[in-house]
mmCIF file of C-alpha atoms and ligand atoms in Angstrom:
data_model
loop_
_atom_site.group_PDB
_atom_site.id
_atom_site.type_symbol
_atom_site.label_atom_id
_atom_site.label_comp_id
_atom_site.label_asym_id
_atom_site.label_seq_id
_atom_site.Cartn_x
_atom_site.Cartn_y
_atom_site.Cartn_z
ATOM 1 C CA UNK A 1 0.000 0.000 0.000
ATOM 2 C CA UNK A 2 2.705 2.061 0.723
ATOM 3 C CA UNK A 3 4.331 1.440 -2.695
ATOM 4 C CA UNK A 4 0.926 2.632 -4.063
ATOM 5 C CA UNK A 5 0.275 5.786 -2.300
ATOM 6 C CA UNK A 6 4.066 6.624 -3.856
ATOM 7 C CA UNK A 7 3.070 5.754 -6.997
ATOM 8 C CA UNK A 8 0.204 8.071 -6.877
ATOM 9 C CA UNK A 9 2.396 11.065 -5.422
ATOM 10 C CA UNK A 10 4.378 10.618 -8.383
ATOM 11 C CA UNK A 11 1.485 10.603 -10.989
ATOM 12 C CA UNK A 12 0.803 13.811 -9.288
ATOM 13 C CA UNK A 13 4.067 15.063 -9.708
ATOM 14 C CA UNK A 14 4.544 13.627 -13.251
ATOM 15 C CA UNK A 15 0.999 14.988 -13.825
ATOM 16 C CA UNK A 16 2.458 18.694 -13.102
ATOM 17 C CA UNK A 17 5.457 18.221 -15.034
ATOM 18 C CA UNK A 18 2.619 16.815 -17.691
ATOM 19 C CA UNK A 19 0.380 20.306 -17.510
ATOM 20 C CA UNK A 20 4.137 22.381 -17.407
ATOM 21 C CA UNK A 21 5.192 21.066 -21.070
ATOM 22 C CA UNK A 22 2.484 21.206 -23.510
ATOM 23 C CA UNK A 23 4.051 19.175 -26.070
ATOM 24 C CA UNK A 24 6.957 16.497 -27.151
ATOM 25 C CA UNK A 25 9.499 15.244 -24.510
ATOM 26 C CA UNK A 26 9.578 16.834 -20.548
ATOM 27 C CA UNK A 27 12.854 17.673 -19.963
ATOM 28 C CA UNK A 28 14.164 17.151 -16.219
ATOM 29 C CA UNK A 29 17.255 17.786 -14.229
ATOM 30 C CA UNK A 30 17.388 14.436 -13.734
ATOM 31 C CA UNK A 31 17.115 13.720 -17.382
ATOM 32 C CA UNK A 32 19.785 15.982 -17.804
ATOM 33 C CA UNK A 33 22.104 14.761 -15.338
ATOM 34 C CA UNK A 34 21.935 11.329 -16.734
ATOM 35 C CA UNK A 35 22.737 12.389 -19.893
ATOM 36 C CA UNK A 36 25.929 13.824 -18.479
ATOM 37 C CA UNK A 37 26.298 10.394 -17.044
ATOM 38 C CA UNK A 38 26.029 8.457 -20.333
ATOM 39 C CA UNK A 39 28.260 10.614 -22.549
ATOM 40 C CA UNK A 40 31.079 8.542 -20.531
ATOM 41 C CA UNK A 41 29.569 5.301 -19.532
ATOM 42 C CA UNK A 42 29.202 3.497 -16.443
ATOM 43 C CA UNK A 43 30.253 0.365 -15.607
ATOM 44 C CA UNK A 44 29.243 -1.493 -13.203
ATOM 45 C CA UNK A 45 25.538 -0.045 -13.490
ATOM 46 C CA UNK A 46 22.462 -1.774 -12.430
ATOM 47 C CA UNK A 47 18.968 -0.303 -13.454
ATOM 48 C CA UNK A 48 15.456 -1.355 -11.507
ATOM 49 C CA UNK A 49 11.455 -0.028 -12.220
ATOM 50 C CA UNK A 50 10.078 1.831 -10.054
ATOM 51 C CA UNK A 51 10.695 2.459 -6.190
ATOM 52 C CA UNK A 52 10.986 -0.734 -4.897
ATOM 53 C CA UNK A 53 14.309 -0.968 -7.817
ATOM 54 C CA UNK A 54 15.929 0.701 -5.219
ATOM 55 C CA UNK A 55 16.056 -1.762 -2.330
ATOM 56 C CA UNK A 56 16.796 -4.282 -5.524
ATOM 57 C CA UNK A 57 19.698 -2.072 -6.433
ATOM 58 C CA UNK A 58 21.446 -2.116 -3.025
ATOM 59 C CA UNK A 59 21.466 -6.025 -2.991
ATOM 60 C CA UNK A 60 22.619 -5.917 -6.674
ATOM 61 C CA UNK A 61 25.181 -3.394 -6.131
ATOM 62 C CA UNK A 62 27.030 -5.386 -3.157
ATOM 63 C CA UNK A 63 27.253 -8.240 -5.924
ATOM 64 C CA UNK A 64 28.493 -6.267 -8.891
ATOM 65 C CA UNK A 65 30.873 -4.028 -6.859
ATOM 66 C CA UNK A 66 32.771 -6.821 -5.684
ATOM 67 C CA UNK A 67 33.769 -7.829 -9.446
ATOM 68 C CA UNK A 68 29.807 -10.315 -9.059
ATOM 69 C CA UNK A 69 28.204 -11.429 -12.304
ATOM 70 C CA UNK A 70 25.591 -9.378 -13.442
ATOM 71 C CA UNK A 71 23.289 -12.644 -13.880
ATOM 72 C CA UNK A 72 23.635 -13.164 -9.841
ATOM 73 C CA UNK A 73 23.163 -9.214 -9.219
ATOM 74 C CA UNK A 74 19.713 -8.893 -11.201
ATOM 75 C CA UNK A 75 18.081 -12.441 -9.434
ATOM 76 C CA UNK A 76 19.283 -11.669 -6.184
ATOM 77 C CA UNK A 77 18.207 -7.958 -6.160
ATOM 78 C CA UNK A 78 14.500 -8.925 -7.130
ATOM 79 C CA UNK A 79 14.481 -11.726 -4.753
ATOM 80 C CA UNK A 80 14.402 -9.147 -2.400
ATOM 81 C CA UNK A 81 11.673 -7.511 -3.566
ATOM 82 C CA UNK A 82 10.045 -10.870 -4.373
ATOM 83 C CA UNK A 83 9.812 -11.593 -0.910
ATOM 84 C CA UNK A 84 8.096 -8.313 0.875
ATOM 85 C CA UNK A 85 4.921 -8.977 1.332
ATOM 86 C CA UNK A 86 4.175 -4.481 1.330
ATOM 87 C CA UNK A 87 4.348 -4.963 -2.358
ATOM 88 C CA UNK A 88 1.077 -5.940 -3.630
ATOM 89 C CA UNK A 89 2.255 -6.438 -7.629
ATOM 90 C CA UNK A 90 5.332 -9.141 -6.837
ATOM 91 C CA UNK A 91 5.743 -11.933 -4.896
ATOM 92 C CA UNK A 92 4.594 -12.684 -1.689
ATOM 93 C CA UNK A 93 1.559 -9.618 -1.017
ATOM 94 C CA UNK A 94 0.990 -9.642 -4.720
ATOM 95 C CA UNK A 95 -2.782 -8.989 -5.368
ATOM 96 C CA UNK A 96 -4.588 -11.883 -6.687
ATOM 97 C CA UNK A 97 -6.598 -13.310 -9.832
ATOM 98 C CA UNK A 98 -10.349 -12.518 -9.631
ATOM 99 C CA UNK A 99 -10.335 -16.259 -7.986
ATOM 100 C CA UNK A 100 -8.574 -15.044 -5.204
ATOM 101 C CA UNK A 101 -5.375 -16.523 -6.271
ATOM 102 C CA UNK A 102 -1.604 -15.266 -6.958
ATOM 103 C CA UNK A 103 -0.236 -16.234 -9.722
ATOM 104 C CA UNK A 104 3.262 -15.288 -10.668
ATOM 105 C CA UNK A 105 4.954 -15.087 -13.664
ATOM 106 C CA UNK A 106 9.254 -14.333 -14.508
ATOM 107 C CA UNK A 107 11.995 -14.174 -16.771
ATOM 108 C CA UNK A 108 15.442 -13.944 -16.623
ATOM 109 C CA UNK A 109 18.663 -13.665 -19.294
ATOM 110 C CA UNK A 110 22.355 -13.725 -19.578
ATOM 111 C CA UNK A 111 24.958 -12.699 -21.286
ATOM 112 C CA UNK A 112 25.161 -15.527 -23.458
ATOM 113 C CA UNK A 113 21.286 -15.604 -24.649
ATOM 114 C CA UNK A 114 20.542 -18.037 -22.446
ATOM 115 C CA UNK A 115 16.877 -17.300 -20.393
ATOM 116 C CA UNK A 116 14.366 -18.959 -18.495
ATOM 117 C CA UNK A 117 11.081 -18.289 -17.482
ATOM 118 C CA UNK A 118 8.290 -19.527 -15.418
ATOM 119 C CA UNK A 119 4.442 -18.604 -15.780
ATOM 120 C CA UNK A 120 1.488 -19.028 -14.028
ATOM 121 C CA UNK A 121 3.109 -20.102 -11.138
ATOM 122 C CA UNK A 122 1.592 -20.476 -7.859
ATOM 123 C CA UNK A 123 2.774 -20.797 -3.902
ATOM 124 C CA UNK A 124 6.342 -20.254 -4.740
ATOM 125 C CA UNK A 125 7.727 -17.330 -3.026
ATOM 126 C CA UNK A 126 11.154 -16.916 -5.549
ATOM 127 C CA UNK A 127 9.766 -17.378 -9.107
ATOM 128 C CA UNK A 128 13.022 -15.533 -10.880
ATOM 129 C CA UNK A 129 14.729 -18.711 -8.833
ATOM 130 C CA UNK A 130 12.611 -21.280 -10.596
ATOM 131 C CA UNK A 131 13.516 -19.413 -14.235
ATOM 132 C CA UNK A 132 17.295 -19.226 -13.611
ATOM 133 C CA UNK A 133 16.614 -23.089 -12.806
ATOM 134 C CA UNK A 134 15.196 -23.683 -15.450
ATOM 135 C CA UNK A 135 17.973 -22.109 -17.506
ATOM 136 C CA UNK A 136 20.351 -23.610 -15.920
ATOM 137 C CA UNK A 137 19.040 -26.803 -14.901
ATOM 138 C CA UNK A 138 16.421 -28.212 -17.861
ATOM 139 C CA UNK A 139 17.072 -28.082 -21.888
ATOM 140 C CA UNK A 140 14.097 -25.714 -21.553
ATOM 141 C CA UNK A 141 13.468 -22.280 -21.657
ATOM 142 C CA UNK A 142 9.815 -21.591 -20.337
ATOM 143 C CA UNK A 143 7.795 -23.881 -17.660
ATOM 144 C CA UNK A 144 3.932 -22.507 -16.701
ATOM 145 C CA UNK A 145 1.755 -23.751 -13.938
ATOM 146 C CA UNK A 146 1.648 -27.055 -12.387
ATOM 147 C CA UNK A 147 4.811 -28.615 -13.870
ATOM 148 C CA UNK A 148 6.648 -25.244 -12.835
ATOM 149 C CA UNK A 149 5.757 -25.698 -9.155
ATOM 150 C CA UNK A 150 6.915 -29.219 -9.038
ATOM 151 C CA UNK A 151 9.904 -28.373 -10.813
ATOM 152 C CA UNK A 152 10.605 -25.378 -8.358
ATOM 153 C CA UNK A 153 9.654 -28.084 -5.691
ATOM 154 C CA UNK A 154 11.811 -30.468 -7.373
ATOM 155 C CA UNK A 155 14.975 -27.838 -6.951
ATOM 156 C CA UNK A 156 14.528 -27.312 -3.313
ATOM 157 C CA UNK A 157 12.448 -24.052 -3.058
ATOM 158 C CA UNK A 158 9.203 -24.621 -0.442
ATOM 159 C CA UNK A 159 5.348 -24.271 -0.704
ATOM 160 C CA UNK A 160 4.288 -20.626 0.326
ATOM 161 C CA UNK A 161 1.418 -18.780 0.814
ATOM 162 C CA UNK A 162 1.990 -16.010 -0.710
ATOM 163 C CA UNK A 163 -2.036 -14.304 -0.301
ATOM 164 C CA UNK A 164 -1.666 -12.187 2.492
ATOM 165 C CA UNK A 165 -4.276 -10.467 4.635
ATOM 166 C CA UNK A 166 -3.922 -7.244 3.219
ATOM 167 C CA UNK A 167 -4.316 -8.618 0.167
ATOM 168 C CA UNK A 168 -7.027 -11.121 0.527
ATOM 169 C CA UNK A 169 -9.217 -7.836 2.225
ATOM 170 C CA UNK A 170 -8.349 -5.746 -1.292
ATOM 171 C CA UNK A 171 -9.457 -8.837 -3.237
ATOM 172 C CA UNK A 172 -12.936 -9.335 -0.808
ATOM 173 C CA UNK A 173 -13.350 -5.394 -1.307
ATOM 174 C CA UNK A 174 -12.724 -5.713 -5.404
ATOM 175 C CA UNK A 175 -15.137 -8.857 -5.281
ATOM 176 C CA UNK A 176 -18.125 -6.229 -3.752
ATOM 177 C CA UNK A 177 -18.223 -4.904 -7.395
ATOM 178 C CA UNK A 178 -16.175 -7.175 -9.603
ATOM 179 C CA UNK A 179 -15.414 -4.292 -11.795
ATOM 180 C CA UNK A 180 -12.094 -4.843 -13.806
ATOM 181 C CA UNK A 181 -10.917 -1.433 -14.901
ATOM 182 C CA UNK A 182 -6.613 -0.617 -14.729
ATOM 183 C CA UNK A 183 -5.824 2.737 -13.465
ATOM 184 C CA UNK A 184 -2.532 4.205 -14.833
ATOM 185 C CA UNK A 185 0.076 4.073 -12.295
ATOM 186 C CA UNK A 186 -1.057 2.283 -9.502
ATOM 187 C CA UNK A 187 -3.223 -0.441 -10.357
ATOM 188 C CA UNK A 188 0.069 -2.911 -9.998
ATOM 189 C CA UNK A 189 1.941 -2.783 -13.391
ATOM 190 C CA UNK A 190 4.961 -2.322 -11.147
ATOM 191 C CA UNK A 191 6.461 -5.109 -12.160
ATOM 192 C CA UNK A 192 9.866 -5.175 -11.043
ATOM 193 C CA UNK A 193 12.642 -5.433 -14.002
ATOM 194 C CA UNK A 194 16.233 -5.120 -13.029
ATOM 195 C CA UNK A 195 19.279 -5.060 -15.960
ATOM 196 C CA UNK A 196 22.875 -5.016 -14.902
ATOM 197 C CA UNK A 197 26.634 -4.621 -16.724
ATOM 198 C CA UNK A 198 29.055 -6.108 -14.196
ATOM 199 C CA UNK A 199 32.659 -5.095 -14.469
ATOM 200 C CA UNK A 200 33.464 -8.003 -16.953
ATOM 201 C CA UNK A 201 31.292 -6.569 -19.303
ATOM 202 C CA UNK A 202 28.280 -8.833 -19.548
ATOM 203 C CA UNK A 203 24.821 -7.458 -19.294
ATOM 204 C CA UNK A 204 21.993 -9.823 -17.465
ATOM 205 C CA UNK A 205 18.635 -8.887 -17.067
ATOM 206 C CA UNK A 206 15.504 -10.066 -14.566
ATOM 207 C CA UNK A 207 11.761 -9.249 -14.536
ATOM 208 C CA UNK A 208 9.094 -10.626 -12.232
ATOM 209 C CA UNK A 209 5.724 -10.197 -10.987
ATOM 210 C CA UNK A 210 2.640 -11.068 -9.799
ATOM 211 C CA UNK A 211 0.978 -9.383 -13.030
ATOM 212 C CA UNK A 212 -2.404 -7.579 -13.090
ATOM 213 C CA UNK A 213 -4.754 -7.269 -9.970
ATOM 214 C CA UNK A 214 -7.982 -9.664 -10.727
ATOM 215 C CA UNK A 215 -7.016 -10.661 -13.931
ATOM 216 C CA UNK A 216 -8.751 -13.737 -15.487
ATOM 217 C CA UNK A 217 -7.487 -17.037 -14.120
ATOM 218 C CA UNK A 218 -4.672 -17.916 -16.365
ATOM 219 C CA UNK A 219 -3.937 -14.428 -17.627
ATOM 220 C CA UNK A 220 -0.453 -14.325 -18.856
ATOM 221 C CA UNK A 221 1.109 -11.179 -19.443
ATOM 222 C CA UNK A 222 4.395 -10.184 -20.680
ATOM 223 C CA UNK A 223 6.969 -10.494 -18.065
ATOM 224 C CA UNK A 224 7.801 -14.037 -18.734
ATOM 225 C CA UNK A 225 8.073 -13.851 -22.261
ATOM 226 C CA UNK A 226 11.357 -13.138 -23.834
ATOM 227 C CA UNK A 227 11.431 -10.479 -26.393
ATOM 228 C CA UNK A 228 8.652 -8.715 -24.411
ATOM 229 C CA UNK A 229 9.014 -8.313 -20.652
ATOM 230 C CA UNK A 230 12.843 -9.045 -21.555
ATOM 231 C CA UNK A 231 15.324 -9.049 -23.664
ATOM 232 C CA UNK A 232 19.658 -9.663 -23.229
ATOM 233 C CA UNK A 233 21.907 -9.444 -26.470
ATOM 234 C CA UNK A 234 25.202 -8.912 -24.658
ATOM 235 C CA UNK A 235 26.210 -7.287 -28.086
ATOM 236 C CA UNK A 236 24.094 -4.720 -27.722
ATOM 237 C CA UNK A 237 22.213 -3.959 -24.804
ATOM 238 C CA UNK A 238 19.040 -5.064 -22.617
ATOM 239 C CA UNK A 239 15.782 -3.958 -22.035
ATOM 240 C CA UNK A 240 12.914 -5.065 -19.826
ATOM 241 C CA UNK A 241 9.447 -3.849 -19.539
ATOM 242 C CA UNK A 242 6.673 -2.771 -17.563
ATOM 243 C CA UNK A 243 3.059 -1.755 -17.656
ATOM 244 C CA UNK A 244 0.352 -3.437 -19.268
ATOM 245 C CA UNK A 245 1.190 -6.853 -20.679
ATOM 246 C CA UNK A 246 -0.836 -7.175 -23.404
ATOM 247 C CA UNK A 247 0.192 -3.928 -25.330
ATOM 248 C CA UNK A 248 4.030 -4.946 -24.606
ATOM 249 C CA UNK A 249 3.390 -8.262 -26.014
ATOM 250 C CA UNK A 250 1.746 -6.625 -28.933
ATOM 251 C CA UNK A 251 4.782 -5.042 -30.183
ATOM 252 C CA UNK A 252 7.972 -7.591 -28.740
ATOM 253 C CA UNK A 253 8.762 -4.339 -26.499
ATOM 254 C CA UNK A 254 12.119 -5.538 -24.848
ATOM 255 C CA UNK A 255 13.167 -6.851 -28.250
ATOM 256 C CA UNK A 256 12.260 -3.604 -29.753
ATOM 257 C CA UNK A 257 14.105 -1.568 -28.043
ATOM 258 C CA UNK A 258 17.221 -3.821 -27.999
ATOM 259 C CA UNK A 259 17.189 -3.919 -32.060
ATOM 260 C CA UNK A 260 16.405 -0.228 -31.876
ATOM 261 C CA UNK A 261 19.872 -0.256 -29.873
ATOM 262 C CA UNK A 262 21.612 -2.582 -32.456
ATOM 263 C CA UNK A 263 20.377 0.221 -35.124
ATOM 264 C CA UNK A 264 22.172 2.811 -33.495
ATOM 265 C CA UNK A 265 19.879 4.167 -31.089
ATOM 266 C CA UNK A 266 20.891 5.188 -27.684
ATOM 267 C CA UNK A 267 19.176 3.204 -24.890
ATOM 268 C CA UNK A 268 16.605 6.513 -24.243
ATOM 269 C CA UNK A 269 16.114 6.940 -27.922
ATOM 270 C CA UNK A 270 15.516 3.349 -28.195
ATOM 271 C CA UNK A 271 12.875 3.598 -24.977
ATOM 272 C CA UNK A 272 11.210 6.200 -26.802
ATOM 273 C CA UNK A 273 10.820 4.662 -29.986
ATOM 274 C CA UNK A 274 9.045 1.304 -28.395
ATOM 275 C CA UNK A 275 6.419 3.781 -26.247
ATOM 276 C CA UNK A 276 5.911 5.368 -29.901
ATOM 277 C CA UNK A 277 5.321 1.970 -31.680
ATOM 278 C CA UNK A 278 3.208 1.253 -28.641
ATOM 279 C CA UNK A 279 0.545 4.470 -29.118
ATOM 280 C CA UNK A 280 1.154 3.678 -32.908
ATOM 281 C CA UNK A 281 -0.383 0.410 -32.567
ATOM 282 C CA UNK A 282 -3.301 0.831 -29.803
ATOM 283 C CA UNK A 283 -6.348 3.199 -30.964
ATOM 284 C CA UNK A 284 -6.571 4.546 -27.384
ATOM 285 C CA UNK A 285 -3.617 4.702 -24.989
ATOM 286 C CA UNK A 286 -5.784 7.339 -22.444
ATOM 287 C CA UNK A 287 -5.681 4.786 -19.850
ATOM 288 C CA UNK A 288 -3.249 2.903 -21.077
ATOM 289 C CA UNK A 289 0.638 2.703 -19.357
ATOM 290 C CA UNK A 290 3.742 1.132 -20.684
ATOM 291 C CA UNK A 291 6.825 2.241 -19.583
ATOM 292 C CA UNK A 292 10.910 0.800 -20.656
ATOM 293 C CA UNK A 293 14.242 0.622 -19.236
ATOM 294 C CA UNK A 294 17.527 0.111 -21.409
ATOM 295 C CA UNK A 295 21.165 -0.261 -21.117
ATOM 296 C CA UNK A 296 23.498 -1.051 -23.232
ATOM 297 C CA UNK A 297 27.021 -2.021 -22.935
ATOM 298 C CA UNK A 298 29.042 0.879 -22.733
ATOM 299 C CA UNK A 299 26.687 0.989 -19.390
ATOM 300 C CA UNK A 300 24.680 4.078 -21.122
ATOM 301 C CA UNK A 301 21.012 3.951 -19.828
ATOM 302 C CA UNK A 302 17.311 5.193 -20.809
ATOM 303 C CA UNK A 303 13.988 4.589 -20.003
ATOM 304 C CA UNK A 304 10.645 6.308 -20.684
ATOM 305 C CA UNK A 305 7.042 5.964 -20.225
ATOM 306 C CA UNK A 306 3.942 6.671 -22.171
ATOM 307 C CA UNK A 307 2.162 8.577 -19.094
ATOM 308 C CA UNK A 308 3.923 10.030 -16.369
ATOM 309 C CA UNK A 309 4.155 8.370 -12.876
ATOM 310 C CA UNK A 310 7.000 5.835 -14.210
ATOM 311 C CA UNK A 311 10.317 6.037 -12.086
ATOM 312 C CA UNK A 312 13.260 3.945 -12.168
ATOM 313 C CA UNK A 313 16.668 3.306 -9.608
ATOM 314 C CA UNK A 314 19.820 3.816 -10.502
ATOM 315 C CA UNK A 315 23.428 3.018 -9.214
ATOM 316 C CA UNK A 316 26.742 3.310 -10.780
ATOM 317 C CA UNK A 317 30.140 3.919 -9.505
ATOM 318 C CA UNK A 318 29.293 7.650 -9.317
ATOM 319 C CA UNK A 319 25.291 7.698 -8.821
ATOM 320 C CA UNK A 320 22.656 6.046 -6.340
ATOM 321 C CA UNK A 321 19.459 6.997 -6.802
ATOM 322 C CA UNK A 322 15.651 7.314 -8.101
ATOM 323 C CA UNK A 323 15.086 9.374 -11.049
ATOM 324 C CA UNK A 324 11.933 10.074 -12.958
ATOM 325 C CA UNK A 325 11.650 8.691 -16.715
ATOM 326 C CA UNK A 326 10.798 10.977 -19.454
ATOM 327 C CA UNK A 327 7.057 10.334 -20.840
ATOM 328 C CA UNK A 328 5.246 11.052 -24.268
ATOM 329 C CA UNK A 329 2.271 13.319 -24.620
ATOM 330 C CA UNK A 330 -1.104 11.857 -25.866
HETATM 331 N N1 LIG B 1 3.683 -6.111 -16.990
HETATM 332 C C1 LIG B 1 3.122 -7.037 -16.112
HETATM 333 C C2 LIG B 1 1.882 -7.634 -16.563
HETATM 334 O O1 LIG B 1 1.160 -7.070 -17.382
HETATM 335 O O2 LIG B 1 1.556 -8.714 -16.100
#
């Protein structure tokens, strides 16, 4: 709850930033500042969505400053996040299906296009676990619902409940009216997505969540699915996703912005152009918010949003911190 109530100051400080510029890009200090930034680089660098990136961050910093892989920085870092039950779109606390059940879907990628992902997975408090297992453990990329608990079972993690009270009042409160309607910003497409350069150059990324509140049982959206919620090409650059899952799927948004990268792009050039294709390719995007991180490998960043609201964390060498993506007008 407390995650939310942030997320709604900062729609209503994105929204006045919104009203301020009356068309194109905003333009912030921040913005500016991390443009400074990537005209040299940064390496290590690790990059989170939204708030709760930040706690991520610390964990994944400890790893990567210490000469850690970038692969172990981004799963651990999300683990953490995975596991507080305040957060009610990850993990344990994560709001439920309109069934009254969590579901939880994740991805993860190395350096050497390797990924794993899990979907539709249930009473397992470490999802981004069960994809780097199976990864690293199966000849498999992608496991969903039953078999992916008794895999994760199978590889030592335990059977958690992971509907809390909180959560299980919100869901008996939602249930009064049964009215499925997304609200920009706050109705839990805070995913978390983490991407990380460690200092031997390789770029990793993670993304997990619990998805949207009262979806349909068996709603899928698009953090588990490489190319959209994710995507690593330690040539280039990574990307990761959040919002709503259906319009990043739509347009292979992580993949997007990577090839936008390969093109030439900078990673907040590249960001931009995928929330472009995404308004491009949805009639009405009013109530409708995607937002994109990117690095690449000289450890240059972007991200951006399609409404404002959408923060990310940062640390580098030289920066620790939250900073505000840019957004496009309507
Ligand atoms: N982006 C998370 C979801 O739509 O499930």
């Amino acid at each position: 709850m407390k995650q939310r109530r942030a997320f709604l100051k900062d729609s209503l400080l994105g929204g006045i930033a919104f009203i301020a510029a009356s068309c194109g890009w905003t333009s912030t200090s921040a913005e500016k500042s991390q443009e400074e930034s990537n005209l040299k680089g940064n390496k290590p660098i690790v990059i989170s969505t939204w708030n709760h990136g930040e706690i991520a961050n610390k964990v994944s910093w400890q790893i990567l400053e210490k000469g850690g892989t970038a692969l172990d920085a981004v799963e651990q870092g999300v683990r953490l996040v995975e596991s507080d039950p305040t957060g009610s779109s990850v993990g344990i606390g994560g709001l439920p299906d309109r069934d009254g059940i969590v579901t939880l879907d994740a991805s993860i990628m190395n350096h050497k296009n390797e990924c794993g992902a899990v979907a539709f997975l249930q009473n397992i408090e470490h999802p981004i676990t069960v994809a780097r297992k199976v990864m690293e453990e199966t000849p498999h990329v992608f496991l969903a619902g039953e078999g992916a608990y008794k895999f994760a079972l199978e590889q030592g993690l335990k059977d958690t409940n992971l509907l809390t009270e909180e959560s299980k009042k919100a869901w008996e409160k939602w249930l009064e009216e049964a009215k499925y309607k997304p609200i920009i910003n706050i109705e839990n497409h805070d995913t978390i997505g983490s991407l990380a350069l460690d200092q031997h150059g390789n770029l990793a990324g993670a993304c997990t969540t619990s998805g949207l509140a009262y979806k349909m049982h068996g709603r899928v959206g698009d953090s588990p699915i490489i190319g959209a919620g994710l995507f690593v090409d330690n040539e280039v650059g990574a990307a990761c996703a959040t919002g709503l899952g259906e319009a990043i799927i739509r347009i292979a948004g992580s993949n997007i912005v990577v090839e936008m990268m390969r093109n030439g792009m900078s990673p907040q050039k590249a960001c931009e152009a995928a929330c472009q294709r995404v308004i491009e390719k949805h009639q009405n995007v009013s109530g409708l918010q995607v937002a994109f991180i990117a690095l690449n490998k000289k450890g240059q960043y972007g991200s951006c949003s399609i409404h404002p609201g959408f923060n990310l964390a940062i640390h580098t060498p030289k920066q620790n911190g939250i900073e505000t993506a840019k957004h496009q007008f309507i």
